[in-house]
XYZ file of C-alpha atoms in Angstrom:
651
model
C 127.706 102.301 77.235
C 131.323 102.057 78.059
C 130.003 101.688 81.475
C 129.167 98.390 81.188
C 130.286 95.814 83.949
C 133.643 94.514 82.799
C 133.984 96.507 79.413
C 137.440 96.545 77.857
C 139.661 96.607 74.792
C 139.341 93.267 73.009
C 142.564 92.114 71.206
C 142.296 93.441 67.189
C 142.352 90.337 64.196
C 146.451 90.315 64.708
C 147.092 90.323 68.138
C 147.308 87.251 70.545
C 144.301 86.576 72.644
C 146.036 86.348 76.437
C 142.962 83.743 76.867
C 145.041 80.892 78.643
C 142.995 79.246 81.430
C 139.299 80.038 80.746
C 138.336 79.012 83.987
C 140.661 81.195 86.430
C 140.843 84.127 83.972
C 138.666 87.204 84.783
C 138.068 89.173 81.626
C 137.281 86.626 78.132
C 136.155 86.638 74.625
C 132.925 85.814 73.619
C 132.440 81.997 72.833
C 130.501 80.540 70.009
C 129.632 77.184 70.271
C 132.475 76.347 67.576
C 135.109 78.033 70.223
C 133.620 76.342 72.909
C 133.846 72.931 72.064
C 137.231 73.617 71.216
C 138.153 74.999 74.630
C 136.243 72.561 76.903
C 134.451 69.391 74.678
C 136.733 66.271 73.773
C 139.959 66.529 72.246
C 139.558 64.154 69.740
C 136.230 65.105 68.824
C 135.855 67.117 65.884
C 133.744 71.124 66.517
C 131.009 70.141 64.280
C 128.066 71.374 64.952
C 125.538 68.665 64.102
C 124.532 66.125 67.026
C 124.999 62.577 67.220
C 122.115 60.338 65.813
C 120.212 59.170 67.795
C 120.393 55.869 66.156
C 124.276 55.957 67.017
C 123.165 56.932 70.557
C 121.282 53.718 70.880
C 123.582 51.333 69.015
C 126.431 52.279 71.032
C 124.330 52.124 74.495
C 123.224 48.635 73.242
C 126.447 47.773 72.703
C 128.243 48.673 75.890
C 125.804 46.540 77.185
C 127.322 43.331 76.063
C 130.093 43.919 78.333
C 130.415 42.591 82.174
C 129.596 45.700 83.667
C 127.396 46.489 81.139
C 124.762 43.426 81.914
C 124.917 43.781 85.436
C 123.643 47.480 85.141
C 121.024 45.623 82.662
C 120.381 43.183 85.286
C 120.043 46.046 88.006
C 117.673 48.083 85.909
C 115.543 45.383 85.171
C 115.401 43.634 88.615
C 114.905 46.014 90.959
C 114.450 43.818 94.028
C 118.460 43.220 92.973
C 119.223 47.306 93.920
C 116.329 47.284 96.840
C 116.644 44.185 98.957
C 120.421 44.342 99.794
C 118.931 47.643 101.334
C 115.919 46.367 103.405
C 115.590 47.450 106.995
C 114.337 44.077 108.262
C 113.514 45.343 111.439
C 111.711 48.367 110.499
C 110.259 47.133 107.837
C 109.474 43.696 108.033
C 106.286 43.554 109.878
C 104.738 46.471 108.692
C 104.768 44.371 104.938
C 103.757 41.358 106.269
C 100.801 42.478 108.288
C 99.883 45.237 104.941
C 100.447 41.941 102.785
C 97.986 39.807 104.932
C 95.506 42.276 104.808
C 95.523 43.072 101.008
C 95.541 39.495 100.546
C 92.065 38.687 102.560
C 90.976 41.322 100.100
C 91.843 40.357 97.371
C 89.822 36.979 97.630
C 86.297 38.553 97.978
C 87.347 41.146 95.775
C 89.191 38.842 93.038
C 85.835 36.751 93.081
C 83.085 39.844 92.355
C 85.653 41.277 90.040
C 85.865 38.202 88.218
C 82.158 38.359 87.680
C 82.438 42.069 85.921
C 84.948 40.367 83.153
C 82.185 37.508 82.724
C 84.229 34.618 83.796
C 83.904 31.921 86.448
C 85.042 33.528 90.023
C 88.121 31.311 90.468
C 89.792 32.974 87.579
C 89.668 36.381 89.921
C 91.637 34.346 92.186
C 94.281 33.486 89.411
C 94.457 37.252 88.721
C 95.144 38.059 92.411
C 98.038 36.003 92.565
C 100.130 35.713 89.350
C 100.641 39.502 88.717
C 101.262 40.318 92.066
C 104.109 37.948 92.504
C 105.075 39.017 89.124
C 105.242 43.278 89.633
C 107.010 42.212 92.871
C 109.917 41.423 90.852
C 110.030 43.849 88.065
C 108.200 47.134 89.727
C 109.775 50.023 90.863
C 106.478 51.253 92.998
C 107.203 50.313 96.638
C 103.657 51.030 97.282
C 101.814 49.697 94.690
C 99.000 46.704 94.690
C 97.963 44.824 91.775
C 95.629 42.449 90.667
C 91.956 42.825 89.614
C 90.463 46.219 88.842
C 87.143 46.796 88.957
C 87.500 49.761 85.660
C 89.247 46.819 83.341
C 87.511 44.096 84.608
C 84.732 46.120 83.540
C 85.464 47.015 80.062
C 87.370 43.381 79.883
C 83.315 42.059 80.247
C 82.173 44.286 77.665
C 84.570 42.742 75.107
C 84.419 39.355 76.266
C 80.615 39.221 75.975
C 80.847 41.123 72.683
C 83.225 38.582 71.144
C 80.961 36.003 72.861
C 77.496 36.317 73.379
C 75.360 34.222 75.590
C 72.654 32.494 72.972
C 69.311 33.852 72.586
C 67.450 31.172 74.233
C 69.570 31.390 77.267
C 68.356 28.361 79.309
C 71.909 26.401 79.067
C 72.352 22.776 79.955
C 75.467 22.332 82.175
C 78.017 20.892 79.553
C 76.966 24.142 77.201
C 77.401 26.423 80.673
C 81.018 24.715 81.089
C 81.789 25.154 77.122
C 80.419 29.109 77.340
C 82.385 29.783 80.224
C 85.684 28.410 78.558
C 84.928 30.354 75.446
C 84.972 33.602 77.614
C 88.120 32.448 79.929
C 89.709 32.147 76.566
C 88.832 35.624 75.121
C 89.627 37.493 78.475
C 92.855 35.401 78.668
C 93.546 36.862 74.826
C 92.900 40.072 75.301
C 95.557 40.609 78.929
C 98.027 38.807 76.184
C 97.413 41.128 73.283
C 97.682 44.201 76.527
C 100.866 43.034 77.484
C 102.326 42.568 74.350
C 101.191 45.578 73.573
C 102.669 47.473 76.464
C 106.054 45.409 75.718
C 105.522 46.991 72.411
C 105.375 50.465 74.235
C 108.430 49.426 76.275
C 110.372 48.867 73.549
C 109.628 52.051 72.185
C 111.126 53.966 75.523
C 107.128 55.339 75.910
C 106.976 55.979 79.494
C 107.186 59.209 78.570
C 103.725 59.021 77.751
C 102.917 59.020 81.878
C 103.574 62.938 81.609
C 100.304 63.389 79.876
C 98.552 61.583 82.189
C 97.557 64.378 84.465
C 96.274 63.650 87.887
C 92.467 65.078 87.185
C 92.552 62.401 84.001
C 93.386 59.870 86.420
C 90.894 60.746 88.844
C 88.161 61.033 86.599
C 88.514 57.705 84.953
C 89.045 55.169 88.216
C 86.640 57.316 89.922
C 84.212 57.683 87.818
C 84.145 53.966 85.944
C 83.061 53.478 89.578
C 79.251 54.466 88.491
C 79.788 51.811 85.756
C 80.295 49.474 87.460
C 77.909 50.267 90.130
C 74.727 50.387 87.383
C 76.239 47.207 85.541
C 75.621 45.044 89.266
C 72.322 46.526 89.387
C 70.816 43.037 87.818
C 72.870 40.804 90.177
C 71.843 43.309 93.528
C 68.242 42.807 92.537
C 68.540 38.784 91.913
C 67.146 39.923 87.590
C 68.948 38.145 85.289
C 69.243 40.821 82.210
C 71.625 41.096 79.721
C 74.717 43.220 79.765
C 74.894 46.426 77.525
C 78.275 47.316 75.802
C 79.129 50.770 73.980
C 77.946 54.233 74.366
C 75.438 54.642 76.728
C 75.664 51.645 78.642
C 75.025 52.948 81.111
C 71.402 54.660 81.014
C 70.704 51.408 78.964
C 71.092 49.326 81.777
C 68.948 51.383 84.115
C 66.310 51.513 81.414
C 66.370 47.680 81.532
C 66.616 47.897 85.637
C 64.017 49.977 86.141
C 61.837 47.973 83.652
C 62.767 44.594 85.212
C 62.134 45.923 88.551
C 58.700 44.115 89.601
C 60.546 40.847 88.881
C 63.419 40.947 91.731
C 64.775 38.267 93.941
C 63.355 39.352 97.411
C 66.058 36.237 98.936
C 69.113 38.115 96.844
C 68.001 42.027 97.288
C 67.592 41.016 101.191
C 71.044 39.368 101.153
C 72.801 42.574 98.893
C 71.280 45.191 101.379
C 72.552 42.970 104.798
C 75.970 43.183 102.661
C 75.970 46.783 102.281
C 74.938 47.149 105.763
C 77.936 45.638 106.703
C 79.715 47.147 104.685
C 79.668 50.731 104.393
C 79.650 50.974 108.049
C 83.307 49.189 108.486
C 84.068 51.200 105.439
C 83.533 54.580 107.202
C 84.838 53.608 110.693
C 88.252 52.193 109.076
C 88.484 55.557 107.318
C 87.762 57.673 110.477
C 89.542 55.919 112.524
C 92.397 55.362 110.231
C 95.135 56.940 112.810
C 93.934 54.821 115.424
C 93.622 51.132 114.207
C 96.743 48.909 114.121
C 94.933 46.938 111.037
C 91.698 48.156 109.325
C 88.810 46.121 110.291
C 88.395 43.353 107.697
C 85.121 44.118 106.781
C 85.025 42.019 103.449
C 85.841 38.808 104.909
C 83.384 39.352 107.736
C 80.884 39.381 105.010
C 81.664 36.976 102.664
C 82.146 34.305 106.170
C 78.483 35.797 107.269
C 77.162 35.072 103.388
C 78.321 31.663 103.404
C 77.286 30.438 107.075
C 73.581 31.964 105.955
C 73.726 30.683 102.755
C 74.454 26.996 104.005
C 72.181 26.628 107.112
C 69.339 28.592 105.307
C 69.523 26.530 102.175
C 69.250 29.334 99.756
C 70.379 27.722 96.936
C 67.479 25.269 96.545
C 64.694 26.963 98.255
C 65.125 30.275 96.791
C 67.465 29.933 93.528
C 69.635 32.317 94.817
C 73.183 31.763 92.737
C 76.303 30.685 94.205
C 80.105 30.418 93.771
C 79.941 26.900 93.672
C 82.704 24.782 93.560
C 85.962 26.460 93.353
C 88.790 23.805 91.668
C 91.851 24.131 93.518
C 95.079 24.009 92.539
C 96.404 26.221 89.416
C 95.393 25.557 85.901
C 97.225 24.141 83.021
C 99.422 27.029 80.860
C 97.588 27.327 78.320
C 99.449 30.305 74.912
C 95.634 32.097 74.285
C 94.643 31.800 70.559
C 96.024 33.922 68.591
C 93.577 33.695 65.906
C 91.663 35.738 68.534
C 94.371 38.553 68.425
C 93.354 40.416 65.694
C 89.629 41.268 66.780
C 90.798 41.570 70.388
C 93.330 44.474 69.310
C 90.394 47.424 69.356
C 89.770 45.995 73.595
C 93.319 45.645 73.937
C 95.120 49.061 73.221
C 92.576 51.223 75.653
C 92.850 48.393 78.578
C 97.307 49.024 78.079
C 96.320 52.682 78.226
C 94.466 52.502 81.229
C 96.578 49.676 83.017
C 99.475 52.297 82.496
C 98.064 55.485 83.151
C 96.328 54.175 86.380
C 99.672 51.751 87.445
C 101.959 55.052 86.439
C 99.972 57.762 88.133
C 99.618 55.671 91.455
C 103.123 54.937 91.579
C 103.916 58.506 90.995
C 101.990 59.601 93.734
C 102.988 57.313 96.477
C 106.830 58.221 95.347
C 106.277 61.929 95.268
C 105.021 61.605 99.060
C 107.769 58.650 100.135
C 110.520 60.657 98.286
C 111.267 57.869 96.242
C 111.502 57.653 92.323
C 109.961 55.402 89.363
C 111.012 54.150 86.293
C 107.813 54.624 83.815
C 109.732 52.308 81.383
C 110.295 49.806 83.909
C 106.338 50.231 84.628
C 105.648 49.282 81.472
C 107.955 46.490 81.220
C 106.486 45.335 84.756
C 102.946 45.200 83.633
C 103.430 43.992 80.023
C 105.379 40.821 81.053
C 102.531 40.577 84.003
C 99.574 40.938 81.615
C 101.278 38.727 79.012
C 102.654 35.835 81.630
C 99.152 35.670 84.082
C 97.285 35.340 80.783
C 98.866 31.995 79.968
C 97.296 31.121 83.259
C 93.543 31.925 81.936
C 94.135 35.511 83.813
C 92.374 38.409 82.734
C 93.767 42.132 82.407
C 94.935 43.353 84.905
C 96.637 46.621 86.788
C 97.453 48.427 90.143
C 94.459 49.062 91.962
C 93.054 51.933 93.801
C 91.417 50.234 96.824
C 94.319 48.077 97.776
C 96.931 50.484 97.061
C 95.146 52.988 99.517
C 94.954 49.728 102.110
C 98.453 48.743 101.887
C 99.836 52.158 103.035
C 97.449 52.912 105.728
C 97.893 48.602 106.772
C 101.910 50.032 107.091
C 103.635 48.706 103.464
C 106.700 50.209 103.160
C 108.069 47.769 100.141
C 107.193 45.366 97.301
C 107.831 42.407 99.475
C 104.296 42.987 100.983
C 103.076 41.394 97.699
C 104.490 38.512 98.810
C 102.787 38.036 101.398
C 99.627 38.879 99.860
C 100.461 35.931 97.399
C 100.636 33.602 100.408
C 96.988 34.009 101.428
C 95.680 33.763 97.688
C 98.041 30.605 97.497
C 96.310 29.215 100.802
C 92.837 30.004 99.506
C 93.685 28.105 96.036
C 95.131 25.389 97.352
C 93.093 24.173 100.212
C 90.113 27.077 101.426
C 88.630 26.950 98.171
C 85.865 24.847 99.549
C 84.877 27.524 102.642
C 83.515 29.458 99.947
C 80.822 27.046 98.049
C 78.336 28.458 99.563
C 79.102 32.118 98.969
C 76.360 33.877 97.066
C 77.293 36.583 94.648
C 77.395 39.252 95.984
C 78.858 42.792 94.238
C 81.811 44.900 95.419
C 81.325 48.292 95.998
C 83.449 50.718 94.498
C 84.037 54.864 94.548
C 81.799 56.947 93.259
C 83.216 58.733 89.380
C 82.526 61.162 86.605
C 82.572 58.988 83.876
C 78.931 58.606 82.994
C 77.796 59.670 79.617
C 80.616 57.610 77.628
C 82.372 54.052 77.914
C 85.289 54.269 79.992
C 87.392 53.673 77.119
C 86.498 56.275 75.121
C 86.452 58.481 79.007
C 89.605 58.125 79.092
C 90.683 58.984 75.334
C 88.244 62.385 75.751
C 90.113 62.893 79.258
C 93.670 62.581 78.026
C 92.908 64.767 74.608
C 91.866 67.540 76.779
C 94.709 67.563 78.887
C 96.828 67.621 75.947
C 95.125 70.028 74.121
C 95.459 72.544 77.832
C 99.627 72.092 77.417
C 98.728 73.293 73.154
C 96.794 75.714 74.519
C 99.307 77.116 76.698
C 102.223 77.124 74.183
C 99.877 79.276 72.113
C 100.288 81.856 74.670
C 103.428 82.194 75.575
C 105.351 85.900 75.109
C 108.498 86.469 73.404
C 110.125 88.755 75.925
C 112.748 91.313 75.037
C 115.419 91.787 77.449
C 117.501 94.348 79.047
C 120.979 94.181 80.823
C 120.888 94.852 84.353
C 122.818 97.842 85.288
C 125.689 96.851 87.427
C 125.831 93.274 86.158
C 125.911 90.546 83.794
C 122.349 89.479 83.863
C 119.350 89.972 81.007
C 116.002 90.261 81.929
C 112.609 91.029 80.502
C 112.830 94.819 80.134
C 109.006 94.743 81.190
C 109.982 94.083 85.133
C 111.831 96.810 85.205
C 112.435 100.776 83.689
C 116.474 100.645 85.142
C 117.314 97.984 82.739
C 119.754 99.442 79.901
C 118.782 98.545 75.836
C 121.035 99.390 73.615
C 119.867 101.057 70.536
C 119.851 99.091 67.403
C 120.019 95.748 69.134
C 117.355 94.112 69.982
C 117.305 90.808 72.437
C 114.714 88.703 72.487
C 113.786 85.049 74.502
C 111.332 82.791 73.277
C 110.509 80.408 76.433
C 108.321 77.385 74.788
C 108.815 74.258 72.238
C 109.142 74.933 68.834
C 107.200 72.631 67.068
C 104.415 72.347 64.547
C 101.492 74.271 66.624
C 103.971 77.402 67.817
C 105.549 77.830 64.241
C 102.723 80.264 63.601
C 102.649 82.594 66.612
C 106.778 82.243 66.669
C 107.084 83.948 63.302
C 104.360 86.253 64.366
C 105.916 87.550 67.481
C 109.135 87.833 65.960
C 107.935 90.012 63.237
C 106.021 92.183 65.329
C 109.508 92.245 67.528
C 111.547 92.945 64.416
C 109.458 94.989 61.976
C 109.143 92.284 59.578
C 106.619 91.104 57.088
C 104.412 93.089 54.827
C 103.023 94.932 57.856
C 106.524 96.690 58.372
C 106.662 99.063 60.635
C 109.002 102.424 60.194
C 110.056 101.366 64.051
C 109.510 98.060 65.689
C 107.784 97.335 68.625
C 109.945 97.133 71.863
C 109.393 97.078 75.601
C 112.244 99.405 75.928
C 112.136 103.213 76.333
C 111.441 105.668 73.219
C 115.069 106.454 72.383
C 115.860 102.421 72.244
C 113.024 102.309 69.450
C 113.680 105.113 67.308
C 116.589 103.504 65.901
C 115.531 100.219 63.364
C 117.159 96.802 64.720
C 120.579 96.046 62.880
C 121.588 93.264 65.509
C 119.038 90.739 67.012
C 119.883 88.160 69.563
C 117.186 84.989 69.814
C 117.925 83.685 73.315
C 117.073 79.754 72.476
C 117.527 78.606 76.776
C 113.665 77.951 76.821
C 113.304 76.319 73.786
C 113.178 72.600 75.131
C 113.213 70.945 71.596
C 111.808 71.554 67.877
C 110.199 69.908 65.426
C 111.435 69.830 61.680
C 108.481 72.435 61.003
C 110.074 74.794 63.682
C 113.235 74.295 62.599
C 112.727 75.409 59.183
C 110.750 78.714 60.811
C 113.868 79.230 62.325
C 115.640 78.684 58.974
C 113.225 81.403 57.026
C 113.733 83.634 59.699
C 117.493 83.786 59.416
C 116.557 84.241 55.760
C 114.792 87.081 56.060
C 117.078 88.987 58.695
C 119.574 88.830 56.400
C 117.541 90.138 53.565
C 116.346 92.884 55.895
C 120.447 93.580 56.965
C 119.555 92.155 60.349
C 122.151 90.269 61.792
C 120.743 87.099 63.445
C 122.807 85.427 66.745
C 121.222 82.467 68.370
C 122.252 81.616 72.014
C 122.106 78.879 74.435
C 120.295 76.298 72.396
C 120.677 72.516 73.637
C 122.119 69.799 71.483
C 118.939 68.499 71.036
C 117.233 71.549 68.994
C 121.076 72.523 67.585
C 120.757 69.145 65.539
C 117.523 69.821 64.353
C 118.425 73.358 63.424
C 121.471 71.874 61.380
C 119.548 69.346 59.569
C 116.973 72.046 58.214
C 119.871 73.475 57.019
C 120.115 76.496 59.536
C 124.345 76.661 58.819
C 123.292 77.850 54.862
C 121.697 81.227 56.241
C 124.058 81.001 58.984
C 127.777 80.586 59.908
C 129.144 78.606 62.981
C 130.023 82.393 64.631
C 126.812 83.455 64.954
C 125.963 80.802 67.297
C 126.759 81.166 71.569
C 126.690 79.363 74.334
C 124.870 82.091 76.553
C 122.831 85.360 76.133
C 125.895 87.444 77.754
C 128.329 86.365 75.169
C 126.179 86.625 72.101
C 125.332 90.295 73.627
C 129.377 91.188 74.118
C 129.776 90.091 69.973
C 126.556 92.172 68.523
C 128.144 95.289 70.774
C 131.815 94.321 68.860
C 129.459 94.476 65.888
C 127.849 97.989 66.380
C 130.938 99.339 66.674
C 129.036 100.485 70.329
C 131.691 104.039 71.700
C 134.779 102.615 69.118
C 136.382 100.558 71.229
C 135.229 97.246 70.672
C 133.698 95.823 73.913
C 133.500 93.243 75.917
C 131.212 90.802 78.587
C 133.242 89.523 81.830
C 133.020 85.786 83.203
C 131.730 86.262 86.757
């Protein structure tokens, strides 16, 4: 082996290293992590070993703060139209958001309205919900592309809760004074549970749990606002047909309600199942020529408003309403309504609805953003996301607002209408505003009608518990695959500096008697098992001892036993205290078996953790590197490898 790239005589205990400038000089020692903060970290900062807390991380981030500069960065990172407006192309841009903002805005009326009916309040409320968090995630969200306001998947489950916590009476004919008093109940609970949601996801923000948006794969995603679709679909069933049943809540909903349907079915409204198919036939054929002829349209064809303009004209010179009891909007009061703080006596039972409503606002607000940045190359801020949406669930809902989230439907219409930033939403506000303040009237005569939403794969459970079934699964596939991982033994490269997994290649050179091994997953809790198991069956350890361990190397390599073993750490991204102390029994145990243990290239992160299982009292400081190739140069000066002690070069 005195072939190796680089090898030469390394200076003896006595004699003067003639390491002077590490970073022009050719040939080096090997450097622990001790020698290498020395050479390269802060002066004045002492070579220990341990990291910072990350308490005294925080505390000092918090502080700097506090300074000038500090809260304008603040200021920055929590107003982003402060860091993207000075920026605006107003030419370029400008129209494209005002004519994307107009048209999300006509659809958010119609759409604010029959979504207002899922959550079992009055239809102006809808409206309130289409223009409070809008104008709010305009000024604290970081997607450019992003719509909010009602969603059809928690307006949904919002209805389920709201009629839970309060039920229409048994006898169900209401005069109009108990109507008005039942409909304030429920305007109350929705309102309670969007503030328990956004405190809750200012909870989360607090916390620094945006990370959280990494588990929420793209199939999850998917299968919830898809799916809830079918949900939502089945639940309008009774209002399609003109049969007033009630709603079902909880598992199995679903098939409930069509039970109920299918029994009611001889008792439909002919007047409201004539006026729900006309709407569908309007609909679904605007639906599909917008989509075909996506590339081709300036604007898509407003389809919605054609419909709910064509429902109200029939409505009014047919005189539905009397002669047929078919039910209308009615009056909508213009204007905005009192802030009103939701009870908070209502809080506690309202904290079951309101943790899986901030799940879903965030994982479907996170993962939209996310994909609209991936293909603008743009990035989010999942904190910011969830400050964004807390402070717009918690603020609307002093408004009488009901959850609320970035939708699907008018995401998708914004970028094909030409959005390019969040200053679209204004504009979206503007035609709410107008409708609130002085169209309100035009729509008296609209009958209720139900928005049609995507077809999904949520069927069998509540959407709530959908998504807590999706988002287990695809955390238990990233377990899964940490279970499988391979500890790979590696081989230097003839000719060079560089390790790698003896099994790519025969030409790679293994020294006999040490033994180099990379473990390239976490080191937590669920790998401590297969960790210690791999590394036995690597090192000959355990009651199963073997006379030679296993290797990947070539016979003569194995037929001596392992005296040095290097654990390359690079793809270890961070440990658990039940890792660590695997860790810390296996350095135990190589030193009762005479092996001598070097770790290499672990991050600060899993270095702290190491340090407070106590890894440096089986340990000492030397036996820990910065790379592979320098703990590799010291187990060779170890050996005692052709006399000469040898060692790596910096290339």
């Amino acid at each position: 082996m005195s072939g190796l790239p680089g090898a030469r005589t390394c200076p003896g205990p006595g004699e003067a290293s003639d390491l002077k400038s590490p970073l022009s000089a050719k040939f080096r020692e090997p450097l622990t992590e001790t020698r290498f903060q020395q050479l390269f970290g802060d002066a004045e900062q002492e070579p220990e070993l341990l990291a910072e807390p990350r308490w005294s991380r925080l505390w000092r981030r918090r502080a700097s703060a506090c300074s000038g500069p500090g809260a304008w960065r603040l200021l920055l990172a929590r107003l982003p139209p402060l860091r993207w407006l000075p920026h605006y192309r107003w030419r370029a841009w400008l129209l494209g958001d005002a004519v994307a903002g107009l048209t999300v805005g006509i659809v958010h009326v119609p759409q604010g309205m029959a979504f207002a009916l899922l959550t079992s309040v009055p239809p102006v409320f809808g409206l309130y919900t289409s223009f409070f968090p809008v104008l709010i995630y305009t000024l604290l969200g970081t997607g450019r592309h992003l719509s909010t306001g009602t969603f059809a998947v928690l307006s949904l489950m919002t209805g389920s809760a709201v009629e839970r916590l309060v039920p229409e009476p048994l006898s169900g004919n209401l005069s109009g004074i108990e109507k008005e008093q039942l409909d304030a109940q429920r305007v109350g609970a929705a309102a309670a549970v969007a503030f328990g949601s956004g405190a809750l996801m200012l909870g989360m923000f607090a916390l620094q749990l945006g990370v959280l948006a990494t588990f929420l794969s793209e199939p999850v995603v998917k299968a919830l606002t898809s799916g809830a679709a079918l949900h939502v679909l089945v639940s309008q069933l009774p209002s399609l047909l003109g049969v007033p049943l009630p709603r079902q809540i909880g598992c199995f909903a679903l098939f409930k309600t069509l039970a109920a349907v299918l029994t009611a079915l001889p008792r439909s409204s002919p007047a409201e199942l004539t006026i729900s198919a006309l709407s569908l036939a309007l609909l679904v054929p605007v639906k599909e020529l917008n989509v075909r002829f996506r590339d081709r349209l300036p604007t898509p064809i407003p389809g919605e408003i054609a419909m709910v303009l064509l429902a109200s004209v029939l409505c009014f010179t047919s005189s539905l309403d009397t002669r047929y009891n078919v039910q209308i909007v009615g009056l909508l009061p213009g204007g905005f309504p009192q802030p009103l703080l939701p009870s908070l006596a209502e809080l506690p039972r309202i904290l079951a609805d309101s943790l899986p409503m901030a799940l879903v606002t965030f994982a479907v607000s996170a993962s939209l953003a996310s994909i609209y940045a991936d293909k603008y190359s743009y990035t989010i801020d999942s904190n910011q996301e969830l400050l964004a949406h807390g402070v717009s669930n918690l603020v609307s809902s002093l408004f009488s607002c009901f959850p609320n989230s970035a939708t699907l439907a008018t995401t998708s219409l914004l970028v094909d209408a030409g959005g390019n930033t969040q200053l679209a939403g204004l504009f979206s506000c503007m035609v709410v505003l107008s409708v609130l303040l002085w169209l309100g009237p035009l729509f008296y005569y609209l009958p209720k009608a139900v928005w049609m939403v995507t077809w999904v794969a949520v069927v069998t459970l509540s959407v709530d518990l959908g998504l807590a079934v999706g988002v287990v699964f695809s955390m238990m596939t990233v377990v899964c695959r940490t279970q499988r991982v391979q500890c790979l033994a590696l081989g230097l490269a003839e000719g060079t500096e560089l390790y790698r997994p003896l099994r790519e290649s025969h030409k790679l050179l293994q020294v006999p008697g040490l033994c180099i091994l990379s473990y390239p997953a976490p080191l937590y809790f669920g790998t401590r098992g297969q960790f210690r198991r791999v590394l036995e069956w690597h090192l000959g350890l355990g009651e199963g001892r073997k006379e030679a361990p296993k290797t990947d190397g070539p016979p003569d390599a194995a037929a001596e036993p392992v005296r040095v073993v290097v654990l390359d750490c690079s793809g270890v991204t961070f440990a658990d205290a039940a890792g660590a102390r695997e860790v810390v029994q296996l350095a135990s145990r190589c030193r009762d078996a005479g092996i001598h243990l070097l770790l290499a290239q672990c991050n600060a992160s899993v270095l702290g953790t190491l340090t407070q299982a106590g890894l440096l009292d089986r340990v000492t400081p030397e036996q820990l590197f910065v790379s592979v190739q320098d703990a590799a140069a010291h187990a060779l000066e170890r050996l005692e490898l052709n006399g000469p002690k040898t060692c790596t070069v910096w290339v």
